[in-house]
N, CA and C of each residue as an Amber inpcrd file, in Angstrom:
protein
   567
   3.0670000 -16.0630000 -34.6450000   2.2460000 -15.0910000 -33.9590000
   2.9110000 -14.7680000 -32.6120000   2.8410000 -13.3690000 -32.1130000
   3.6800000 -13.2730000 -30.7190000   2.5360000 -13.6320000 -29.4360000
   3.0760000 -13.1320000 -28.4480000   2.6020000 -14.2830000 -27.6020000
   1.6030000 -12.7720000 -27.0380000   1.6950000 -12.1490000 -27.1420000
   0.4690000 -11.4260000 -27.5820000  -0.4370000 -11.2600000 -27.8750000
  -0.3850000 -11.4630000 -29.3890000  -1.0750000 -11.9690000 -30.3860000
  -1.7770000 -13.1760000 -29.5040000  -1.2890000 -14.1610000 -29.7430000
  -1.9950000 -15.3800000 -28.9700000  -2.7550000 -15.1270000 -27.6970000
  -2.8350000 -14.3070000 -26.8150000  -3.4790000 -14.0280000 -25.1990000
  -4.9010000 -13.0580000 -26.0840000  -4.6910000 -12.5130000 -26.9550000
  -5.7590000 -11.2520000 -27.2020000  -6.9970000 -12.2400000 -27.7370000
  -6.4970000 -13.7460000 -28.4330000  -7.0490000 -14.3880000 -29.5780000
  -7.3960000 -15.5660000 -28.8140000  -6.6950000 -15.7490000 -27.7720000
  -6.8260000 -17.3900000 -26.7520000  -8.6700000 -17.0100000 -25.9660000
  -9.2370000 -18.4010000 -26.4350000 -10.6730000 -18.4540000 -25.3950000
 -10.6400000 -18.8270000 -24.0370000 -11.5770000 -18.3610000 -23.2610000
 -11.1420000 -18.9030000 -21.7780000 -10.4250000 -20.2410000 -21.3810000
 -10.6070000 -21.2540000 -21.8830000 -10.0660000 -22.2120000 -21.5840000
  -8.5360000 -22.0030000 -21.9000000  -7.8670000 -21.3670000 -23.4270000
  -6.8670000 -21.0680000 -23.2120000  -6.1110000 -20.3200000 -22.8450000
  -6.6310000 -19.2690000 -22.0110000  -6.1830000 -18.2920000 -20.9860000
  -6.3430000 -18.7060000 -19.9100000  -6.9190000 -19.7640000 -19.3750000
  -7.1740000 -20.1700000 -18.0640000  -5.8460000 -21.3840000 -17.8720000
  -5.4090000 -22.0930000 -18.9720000  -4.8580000 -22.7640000 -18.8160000
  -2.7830000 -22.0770000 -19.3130000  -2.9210000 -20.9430000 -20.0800000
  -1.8660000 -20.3610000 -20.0670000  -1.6170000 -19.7960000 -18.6210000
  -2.1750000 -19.2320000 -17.8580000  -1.7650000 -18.4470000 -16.3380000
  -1.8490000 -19.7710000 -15.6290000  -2.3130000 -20.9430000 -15.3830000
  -1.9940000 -21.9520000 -15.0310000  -1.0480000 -22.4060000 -15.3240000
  -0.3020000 -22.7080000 -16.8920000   0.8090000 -22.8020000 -17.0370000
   2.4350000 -22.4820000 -16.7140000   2.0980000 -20.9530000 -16.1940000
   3.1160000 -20.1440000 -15.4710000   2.9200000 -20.5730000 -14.5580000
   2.0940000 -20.4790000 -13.8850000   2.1130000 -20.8280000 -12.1690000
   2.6070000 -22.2930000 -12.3950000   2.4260000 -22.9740000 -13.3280000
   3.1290000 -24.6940000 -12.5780000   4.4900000 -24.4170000 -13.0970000
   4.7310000 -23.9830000 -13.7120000   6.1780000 -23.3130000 -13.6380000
   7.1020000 -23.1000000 -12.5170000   6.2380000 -22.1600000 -12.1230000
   7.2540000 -21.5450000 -10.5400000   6.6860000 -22.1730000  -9.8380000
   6.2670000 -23.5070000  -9.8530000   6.1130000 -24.4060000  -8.2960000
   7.2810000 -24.4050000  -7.3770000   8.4080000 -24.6100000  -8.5030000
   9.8150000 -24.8200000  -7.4660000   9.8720000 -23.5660000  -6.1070000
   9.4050000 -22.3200000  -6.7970000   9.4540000 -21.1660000  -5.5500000
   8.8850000 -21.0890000  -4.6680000   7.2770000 -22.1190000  -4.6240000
   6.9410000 -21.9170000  -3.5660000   6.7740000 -23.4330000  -3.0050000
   7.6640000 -24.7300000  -3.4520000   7.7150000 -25.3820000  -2.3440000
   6.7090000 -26.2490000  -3.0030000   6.3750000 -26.2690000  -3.5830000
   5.3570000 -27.2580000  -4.1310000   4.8460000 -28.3820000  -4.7950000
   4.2160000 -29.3080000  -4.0030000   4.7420000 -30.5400000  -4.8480000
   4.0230000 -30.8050000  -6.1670000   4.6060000 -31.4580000  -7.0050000
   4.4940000 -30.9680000  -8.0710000   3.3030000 -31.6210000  -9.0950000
   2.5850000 -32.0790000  -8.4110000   1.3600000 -32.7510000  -8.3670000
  -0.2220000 -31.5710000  -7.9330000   0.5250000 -30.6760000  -7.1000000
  -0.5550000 -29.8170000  -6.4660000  -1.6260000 -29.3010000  -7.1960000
  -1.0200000 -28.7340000  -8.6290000  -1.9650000 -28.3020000  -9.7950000
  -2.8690000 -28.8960000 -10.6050000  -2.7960000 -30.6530000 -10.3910000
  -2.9660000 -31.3090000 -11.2830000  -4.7470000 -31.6840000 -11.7210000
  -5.4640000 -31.3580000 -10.4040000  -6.7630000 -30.7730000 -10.2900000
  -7.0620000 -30.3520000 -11.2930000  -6.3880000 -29.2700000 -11.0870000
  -7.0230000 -28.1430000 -11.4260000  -6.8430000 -28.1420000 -12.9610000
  -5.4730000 -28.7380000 -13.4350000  -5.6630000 -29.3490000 -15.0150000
  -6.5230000 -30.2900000 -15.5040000  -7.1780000 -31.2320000 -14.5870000
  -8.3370000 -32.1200000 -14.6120000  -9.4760000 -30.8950000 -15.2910000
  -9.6610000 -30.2880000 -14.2660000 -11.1100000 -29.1610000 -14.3300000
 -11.1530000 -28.3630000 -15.9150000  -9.8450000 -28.3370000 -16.2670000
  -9.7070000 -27.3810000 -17.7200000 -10.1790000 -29.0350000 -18.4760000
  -9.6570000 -29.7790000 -18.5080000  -9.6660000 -31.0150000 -19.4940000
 -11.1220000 -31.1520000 -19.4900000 -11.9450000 -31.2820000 -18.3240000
 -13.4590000 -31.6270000 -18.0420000 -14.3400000 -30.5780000 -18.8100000
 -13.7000000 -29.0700000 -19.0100000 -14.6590000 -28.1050000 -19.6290000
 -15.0680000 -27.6000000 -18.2090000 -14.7000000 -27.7690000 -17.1780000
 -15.6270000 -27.6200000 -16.1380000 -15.2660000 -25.9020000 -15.7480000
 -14.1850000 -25.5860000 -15.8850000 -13.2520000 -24.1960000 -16.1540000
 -13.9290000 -23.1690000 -17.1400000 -14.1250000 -23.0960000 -17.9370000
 -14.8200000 -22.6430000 -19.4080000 -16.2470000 -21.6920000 -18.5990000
 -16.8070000 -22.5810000 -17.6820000 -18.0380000 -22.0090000 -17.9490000
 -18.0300000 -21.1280000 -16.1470000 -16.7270000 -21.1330000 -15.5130000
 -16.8180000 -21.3590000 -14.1770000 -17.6370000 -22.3770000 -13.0610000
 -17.6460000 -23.5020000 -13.6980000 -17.7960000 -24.3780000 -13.1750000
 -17.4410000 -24.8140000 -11.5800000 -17.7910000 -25.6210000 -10.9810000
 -17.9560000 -25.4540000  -9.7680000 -16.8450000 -26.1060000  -8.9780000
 -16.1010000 -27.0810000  -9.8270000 -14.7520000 -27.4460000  -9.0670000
 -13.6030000 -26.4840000  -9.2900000 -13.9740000 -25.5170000 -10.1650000
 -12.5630000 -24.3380000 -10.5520000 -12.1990000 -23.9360000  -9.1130000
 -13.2230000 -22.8790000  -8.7630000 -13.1500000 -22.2280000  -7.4570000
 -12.6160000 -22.6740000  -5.8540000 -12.9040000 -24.3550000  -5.7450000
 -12.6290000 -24.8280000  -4.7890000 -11.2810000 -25.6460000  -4.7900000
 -11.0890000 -25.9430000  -6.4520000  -9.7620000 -26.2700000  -6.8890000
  -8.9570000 -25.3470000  -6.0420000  -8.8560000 -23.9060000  -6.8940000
  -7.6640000 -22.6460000  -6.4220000  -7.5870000 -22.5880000  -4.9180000
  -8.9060000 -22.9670000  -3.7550000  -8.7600000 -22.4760000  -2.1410000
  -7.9760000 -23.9340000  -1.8720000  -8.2640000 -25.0380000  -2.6600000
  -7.3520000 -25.8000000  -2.2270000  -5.6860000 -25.8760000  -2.2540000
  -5.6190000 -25.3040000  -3.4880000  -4.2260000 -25.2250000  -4.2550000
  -4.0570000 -23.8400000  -2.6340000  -4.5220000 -23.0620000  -3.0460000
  -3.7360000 -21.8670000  -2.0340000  -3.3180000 -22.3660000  -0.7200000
  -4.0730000 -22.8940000  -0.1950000  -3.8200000 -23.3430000   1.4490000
  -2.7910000 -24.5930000   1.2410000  -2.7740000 -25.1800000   0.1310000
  -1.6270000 -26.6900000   0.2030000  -0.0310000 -25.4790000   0.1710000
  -0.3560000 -24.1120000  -0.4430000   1.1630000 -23.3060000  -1.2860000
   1.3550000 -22.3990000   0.0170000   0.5780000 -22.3000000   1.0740000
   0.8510000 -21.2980000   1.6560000   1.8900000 -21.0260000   2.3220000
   2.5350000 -19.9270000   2.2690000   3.7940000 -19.6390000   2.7130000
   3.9560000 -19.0080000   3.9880000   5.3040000 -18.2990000   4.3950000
   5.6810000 -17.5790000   5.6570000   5.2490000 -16.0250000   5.0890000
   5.7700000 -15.5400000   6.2150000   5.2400000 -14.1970000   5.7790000
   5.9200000 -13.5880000   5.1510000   5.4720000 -12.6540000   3.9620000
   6.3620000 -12.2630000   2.5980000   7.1610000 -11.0610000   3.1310000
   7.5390000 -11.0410000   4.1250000   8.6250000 -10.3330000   5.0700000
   9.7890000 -10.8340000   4.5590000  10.5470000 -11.8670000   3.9710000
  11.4900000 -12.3570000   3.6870000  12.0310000 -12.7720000   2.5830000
  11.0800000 -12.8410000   1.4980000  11.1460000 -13.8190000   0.2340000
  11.8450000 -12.6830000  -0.3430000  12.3070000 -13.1690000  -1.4220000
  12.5400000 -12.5490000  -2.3970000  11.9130000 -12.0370000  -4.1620000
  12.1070000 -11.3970000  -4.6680000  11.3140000 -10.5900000  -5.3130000
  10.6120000 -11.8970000  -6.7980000  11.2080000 -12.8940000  -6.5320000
  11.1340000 -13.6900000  -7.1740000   9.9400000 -14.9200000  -6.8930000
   9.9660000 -14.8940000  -5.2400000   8.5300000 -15.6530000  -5.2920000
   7.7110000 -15.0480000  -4.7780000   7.8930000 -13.6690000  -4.0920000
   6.5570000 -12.7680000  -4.1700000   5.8960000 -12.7740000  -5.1940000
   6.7630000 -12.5580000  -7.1530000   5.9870000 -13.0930000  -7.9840000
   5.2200000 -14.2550000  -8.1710000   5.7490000 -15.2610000  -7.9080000
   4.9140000 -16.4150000  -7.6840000   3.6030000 -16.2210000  -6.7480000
   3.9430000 -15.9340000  -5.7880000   2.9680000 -16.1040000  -4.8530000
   1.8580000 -15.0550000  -5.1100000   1.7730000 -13.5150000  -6.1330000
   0.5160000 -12.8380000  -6.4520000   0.2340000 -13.2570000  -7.5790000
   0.6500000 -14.3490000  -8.5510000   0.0000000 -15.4050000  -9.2190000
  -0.8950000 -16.2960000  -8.7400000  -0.6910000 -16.9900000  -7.6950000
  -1.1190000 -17.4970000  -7.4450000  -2.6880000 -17.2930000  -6.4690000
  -2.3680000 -15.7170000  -5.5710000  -3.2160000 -15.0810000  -5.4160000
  -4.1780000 -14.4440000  -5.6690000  -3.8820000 -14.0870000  -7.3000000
  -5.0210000 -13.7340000  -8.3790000  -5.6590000 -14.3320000  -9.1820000
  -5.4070000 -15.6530000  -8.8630000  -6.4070000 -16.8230000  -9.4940000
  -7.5350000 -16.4150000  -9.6180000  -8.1450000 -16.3170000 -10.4300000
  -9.8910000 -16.0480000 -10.4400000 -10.6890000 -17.1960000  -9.9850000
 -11.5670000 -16.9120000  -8.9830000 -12.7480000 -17.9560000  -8.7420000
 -13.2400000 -18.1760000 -10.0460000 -13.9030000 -17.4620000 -10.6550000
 -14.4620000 -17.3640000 -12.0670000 -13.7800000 -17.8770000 -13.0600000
 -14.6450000 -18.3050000 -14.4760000 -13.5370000 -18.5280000 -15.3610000
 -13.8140000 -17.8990000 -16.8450000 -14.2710000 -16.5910000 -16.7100000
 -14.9890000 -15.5910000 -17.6700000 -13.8060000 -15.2880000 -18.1760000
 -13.9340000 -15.2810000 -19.6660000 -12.9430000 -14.4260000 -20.5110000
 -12.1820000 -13.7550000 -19.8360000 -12.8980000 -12.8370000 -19.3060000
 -12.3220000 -10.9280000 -19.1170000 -11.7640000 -11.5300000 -17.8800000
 -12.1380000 -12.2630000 -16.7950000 -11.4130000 -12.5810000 -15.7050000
 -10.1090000 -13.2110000 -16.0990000  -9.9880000 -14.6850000 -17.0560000
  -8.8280000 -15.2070000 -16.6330000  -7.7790000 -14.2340000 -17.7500000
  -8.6700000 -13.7190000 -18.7610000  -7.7980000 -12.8980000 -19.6210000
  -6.6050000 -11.9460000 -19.0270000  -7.3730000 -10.7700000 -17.9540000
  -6.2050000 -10.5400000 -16.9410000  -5.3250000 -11.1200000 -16.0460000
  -6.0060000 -12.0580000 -15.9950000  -5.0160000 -12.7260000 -14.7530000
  -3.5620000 -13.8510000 -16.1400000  -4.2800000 -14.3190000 -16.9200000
  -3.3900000 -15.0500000 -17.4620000  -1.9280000 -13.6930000 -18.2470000
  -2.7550000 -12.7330000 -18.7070000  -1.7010000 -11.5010000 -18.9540000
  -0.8620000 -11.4190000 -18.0140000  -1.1680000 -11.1420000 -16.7800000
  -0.3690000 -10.8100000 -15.2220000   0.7030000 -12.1000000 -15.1370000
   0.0380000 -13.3200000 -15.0660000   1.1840000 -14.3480000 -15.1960000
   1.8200000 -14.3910000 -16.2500000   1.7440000 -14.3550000 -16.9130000
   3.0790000 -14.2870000 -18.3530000   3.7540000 -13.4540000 -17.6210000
   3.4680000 -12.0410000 -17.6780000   4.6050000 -10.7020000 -16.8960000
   5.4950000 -11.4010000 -15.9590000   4.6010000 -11.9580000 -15.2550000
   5.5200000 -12.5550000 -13.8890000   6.2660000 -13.2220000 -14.1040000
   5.7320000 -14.3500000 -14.9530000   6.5680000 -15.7450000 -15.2910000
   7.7440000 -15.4830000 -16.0790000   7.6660000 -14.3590000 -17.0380000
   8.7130000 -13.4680000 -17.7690000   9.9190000 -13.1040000 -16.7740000
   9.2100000 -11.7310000 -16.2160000  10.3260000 -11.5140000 -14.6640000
  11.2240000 -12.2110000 -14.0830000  10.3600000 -13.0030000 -13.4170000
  10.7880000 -14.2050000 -12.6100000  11.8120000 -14.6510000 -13.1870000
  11.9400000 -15.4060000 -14.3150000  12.9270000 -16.1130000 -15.2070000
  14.0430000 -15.1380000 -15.6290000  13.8150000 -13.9060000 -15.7600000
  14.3950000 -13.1420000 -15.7470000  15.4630000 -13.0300000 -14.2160000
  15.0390000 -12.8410000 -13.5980000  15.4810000 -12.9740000 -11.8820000
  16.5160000 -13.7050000 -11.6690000  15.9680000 -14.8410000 -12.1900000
  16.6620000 -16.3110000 -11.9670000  17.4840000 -16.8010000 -12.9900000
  17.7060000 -15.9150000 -13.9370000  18.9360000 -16.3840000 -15.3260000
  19.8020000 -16.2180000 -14.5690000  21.0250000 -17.1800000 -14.3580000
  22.6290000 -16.9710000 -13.9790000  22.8100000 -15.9240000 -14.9440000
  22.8600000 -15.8990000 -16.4950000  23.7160000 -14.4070000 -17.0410000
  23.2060000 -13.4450000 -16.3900000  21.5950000 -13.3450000 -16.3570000
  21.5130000 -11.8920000 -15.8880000  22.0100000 -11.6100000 -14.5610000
  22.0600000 -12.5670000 -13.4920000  22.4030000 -12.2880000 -11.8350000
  24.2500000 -11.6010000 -12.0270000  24.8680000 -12.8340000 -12.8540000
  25.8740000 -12.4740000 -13.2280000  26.6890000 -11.4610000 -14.0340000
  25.8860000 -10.5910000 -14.6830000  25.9720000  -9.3130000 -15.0800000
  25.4870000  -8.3610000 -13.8870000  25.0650000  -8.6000000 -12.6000000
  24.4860000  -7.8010000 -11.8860000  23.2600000  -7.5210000 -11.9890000
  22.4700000  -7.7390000 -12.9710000  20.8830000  -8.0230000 -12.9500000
  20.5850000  -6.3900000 -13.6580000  21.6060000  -6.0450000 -14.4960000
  21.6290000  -4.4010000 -15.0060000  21.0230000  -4.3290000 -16.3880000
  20.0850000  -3.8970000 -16.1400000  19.2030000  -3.4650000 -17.4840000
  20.0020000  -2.3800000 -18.6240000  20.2130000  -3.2050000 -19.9620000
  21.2820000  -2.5450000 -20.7570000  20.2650000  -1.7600000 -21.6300000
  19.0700000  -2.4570000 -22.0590000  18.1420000  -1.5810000 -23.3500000
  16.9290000  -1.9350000 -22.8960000  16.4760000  -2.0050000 -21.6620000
  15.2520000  -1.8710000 -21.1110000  15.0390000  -3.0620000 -20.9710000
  13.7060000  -3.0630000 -20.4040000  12.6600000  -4.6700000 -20.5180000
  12.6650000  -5.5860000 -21.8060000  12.6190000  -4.9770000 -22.3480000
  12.5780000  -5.6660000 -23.5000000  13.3280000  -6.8770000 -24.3120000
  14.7360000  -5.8130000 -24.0890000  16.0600000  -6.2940000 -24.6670000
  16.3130000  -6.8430000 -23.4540000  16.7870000  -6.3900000 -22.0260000
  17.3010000  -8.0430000 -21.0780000  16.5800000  -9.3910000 -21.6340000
  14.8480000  -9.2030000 -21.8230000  13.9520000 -10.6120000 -21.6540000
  14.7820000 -11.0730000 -23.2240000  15.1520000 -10.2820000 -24.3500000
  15.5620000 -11.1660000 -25.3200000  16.9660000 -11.7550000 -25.6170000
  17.9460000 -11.6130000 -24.2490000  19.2560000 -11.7180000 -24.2010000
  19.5360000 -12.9820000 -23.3960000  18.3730000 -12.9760000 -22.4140000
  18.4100000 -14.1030000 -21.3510000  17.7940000 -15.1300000 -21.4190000
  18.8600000 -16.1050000 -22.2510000  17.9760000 -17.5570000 -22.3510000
  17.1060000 -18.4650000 -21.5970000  17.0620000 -18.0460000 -20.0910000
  16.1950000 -18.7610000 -19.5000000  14.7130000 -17.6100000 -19.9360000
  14.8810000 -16.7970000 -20.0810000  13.7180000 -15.9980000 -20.2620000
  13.2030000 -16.2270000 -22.0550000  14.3510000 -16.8130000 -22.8680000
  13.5170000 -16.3940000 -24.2120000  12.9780000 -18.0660000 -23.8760000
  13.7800000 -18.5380000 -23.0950000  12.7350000 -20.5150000 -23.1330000
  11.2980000 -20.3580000 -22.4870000  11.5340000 -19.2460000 -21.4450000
  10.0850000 -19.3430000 -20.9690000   8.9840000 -18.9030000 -22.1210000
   9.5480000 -17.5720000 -22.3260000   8.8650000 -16.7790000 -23.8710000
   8.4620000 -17.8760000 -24.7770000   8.9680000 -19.0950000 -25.0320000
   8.6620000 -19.8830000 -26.1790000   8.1350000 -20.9440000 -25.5630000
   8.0360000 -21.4810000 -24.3240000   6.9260000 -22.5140000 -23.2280000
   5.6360000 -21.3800000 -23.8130000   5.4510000 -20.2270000 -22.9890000
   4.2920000 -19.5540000 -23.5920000   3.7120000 -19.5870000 -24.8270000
   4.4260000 -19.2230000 -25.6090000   3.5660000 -19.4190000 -27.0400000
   3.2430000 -20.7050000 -27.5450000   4.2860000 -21.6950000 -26.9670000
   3.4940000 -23.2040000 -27.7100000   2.5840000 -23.6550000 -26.6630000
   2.5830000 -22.7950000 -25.5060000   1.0230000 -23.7090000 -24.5150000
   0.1410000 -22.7390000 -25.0290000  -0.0070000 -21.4270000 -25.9120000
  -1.4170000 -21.0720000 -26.5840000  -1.7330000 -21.4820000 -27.6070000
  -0.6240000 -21.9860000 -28.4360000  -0.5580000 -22.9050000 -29.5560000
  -0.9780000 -23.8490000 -29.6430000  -1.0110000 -24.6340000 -28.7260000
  -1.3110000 -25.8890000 -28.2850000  -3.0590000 -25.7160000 -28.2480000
  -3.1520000 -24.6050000 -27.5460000  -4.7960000 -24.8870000 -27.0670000
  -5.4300000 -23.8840000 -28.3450000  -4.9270000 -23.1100000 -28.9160000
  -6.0590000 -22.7070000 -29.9890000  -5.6250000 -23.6150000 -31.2470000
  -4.4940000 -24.4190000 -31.5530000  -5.0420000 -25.6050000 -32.4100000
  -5.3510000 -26.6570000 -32.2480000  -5.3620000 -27.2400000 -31.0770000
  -6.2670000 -28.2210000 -30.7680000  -7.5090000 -28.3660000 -29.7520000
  -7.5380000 -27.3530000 -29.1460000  -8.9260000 -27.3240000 -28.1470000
  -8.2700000 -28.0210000 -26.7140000  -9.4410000 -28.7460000 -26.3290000
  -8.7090000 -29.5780000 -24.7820000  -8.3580000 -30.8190000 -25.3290000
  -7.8050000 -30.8630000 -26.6930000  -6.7820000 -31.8920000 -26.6330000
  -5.3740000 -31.1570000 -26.7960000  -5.1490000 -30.0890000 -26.8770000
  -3.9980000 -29.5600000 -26.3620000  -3.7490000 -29.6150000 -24.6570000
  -4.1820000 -29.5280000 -23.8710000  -4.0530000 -29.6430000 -22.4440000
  -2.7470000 -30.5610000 -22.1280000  -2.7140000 -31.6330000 -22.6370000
  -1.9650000 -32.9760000 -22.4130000  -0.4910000 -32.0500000 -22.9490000
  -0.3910000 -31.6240000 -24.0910000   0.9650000 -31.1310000 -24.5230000
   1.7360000 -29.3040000 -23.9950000  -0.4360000 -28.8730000 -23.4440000
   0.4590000 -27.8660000 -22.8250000   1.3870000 -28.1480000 -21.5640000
   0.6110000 -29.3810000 -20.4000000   1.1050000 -29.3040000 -19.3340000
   2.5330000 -30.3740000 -19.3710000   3.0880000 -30.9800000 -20.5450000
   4.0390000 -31.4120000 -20.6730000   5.0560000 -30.8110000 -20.8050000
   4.9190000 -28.7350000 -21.5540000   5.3270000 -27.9830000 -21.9920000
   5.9880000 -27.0770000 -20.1850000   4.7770000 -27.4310000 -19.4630000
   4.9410000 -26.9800000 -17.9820000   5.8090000 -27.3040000 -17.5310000
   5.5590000 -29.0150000 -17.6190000   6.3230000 -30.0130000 -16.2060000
   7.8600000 -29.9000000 -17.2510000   7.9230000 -29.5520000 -18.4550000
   9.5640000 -29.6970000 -18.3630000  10.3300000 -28.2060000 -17.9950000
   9.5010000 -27.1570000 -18.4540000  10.2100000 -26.0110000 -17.6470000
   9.8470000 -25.8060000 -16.4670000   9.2260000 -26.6830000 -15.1740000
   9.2710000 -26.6020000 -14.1780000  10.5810000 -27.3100000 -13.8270000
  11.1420000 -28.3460000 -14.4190000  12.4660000 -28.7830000 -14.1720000
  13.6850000 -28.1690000 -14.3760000  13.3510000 -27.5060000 -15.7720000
  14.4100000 -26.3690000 -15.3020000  14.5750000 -25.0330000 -14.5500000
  13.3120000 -25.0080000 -14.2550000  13.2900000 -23.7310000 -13.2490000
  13.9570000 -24.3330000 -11.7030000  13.1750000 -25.6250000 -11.4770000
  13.9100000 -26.3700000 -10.4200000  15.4120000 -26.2790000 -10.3010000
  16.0020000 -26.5860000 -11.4850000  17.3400000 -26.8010000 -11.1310000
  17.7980000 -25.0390000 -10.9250000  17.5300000 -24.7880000 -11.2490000
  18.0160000 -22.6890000 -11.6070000  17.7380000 -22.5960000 -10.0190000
  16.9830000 -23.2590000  -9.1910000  16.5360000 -22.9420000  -8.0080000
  17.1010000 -23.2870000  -6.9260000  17.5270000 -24.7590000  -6.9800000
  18.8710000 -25.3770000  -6.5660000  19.8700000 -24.8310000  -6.7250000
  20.3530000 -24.7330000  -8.0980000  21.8570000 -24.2150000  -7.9150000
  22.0690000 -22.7370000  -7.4780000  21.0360000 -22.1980000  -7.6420000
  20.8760000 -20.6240000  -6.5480000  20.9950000 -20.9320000  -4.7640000
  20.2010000 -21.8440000  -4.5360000  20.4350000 -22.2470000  -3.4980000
  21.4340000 -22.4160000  -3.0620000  21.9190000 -23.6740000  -3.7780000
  23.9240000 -23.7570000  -3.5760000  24.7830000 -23.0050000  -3.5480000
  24.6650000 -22.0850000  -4.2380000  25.5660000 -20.9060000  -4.4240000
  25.2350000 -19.8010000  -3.1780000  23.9380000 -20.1090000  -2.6540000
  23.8890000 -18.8680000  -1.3590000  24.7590000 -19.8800000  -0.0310000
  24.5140000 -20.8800000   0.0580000  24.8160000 -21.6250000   1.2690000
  26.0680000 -21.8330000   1.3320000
């Protein structure tokens, strides 16, 4: 099923926990330790998320103020994405709310990885057959593409006992986003 398919068909809990998934992704961009989210994966495991429950909301003002950054005067186009992920967190945890917001993070989390592929920087970052075709050329982008579909996989065949294998699905492409982040680093300095 495409990962599409899966966001149109995922219940709040697994749309709440797919746009969560992206965002623990790009922790590396904004500095974050990598523990910061882990709340807030508590709150999906508890059901407490599902119904907008009352630790969701105070979860995200916490998470925001631990991520907060300098002023987006400087960043680059890569954790500005991060950072209006993280900004469009829904207090709420209604279908129709995290449904958009978890759509918006895939896009981003797509991008982003996109951004940050060495082939693509190293081709000049030049779009040969659109959106489409870069995201299916650039292996850091088709790994993210396939983190996505097995963390909706995860949660529409097993419920919140998928949680445990989505955020395992997280914390290892947060390591490689880490390193993609480093060795960008290295290479500017």
């Amino acid at each position: 099923m495409s990962l599409v398919e899966l966001i149109a068909q995922a219940d709040a809990r697994g749309l709440a926990a797919s746009g969560l998934a992206c965002l623990d992704r790009c922790l590396p961009l904004l500095d974050g330790d990598d523990d910061v989210l882990r709340p807030l994966w508590a709150t999906l495991a508890d059901g407490d998320a599902t119904g907008g429950g009352p630790a969701w909301a105070p979860g995200w003002e916490q998470v925001r103020g631990e991520l907060a950054g300098p002023d987006a005067a400087g960043e680059d186009e890569a954790v500005l994405l991060a950072r209006r992920m993280l900004a469009a967190a829904p207090a709420g945890c209604s279908a129709a709310e995290v449904r958009a917001w978890a759509d918006a993070c895939s896009v981003a989390s797509l991008r982003i990885h996109r951004l940050l592929d060495p082939a693509t920087v190293a081709a000049g970052g030049a779009d040969t057959g659109g959106e489409e075709s870069a995201w299916g050329t650039s292996p850091l982008v088709v790994a993210e593409l396939r983190r996505q579909v097995t963390v909706l996989e995860l949660l529409a065949g097993h419920g919140p006992a998928g949680l445990r294998g989505a955020l395992d699905v997280s914390v290892e492409g947060r390591r490689v986003l880490r390193a993609v982040v480093s060795r960008r680093a290295r290479g500017r300095g």
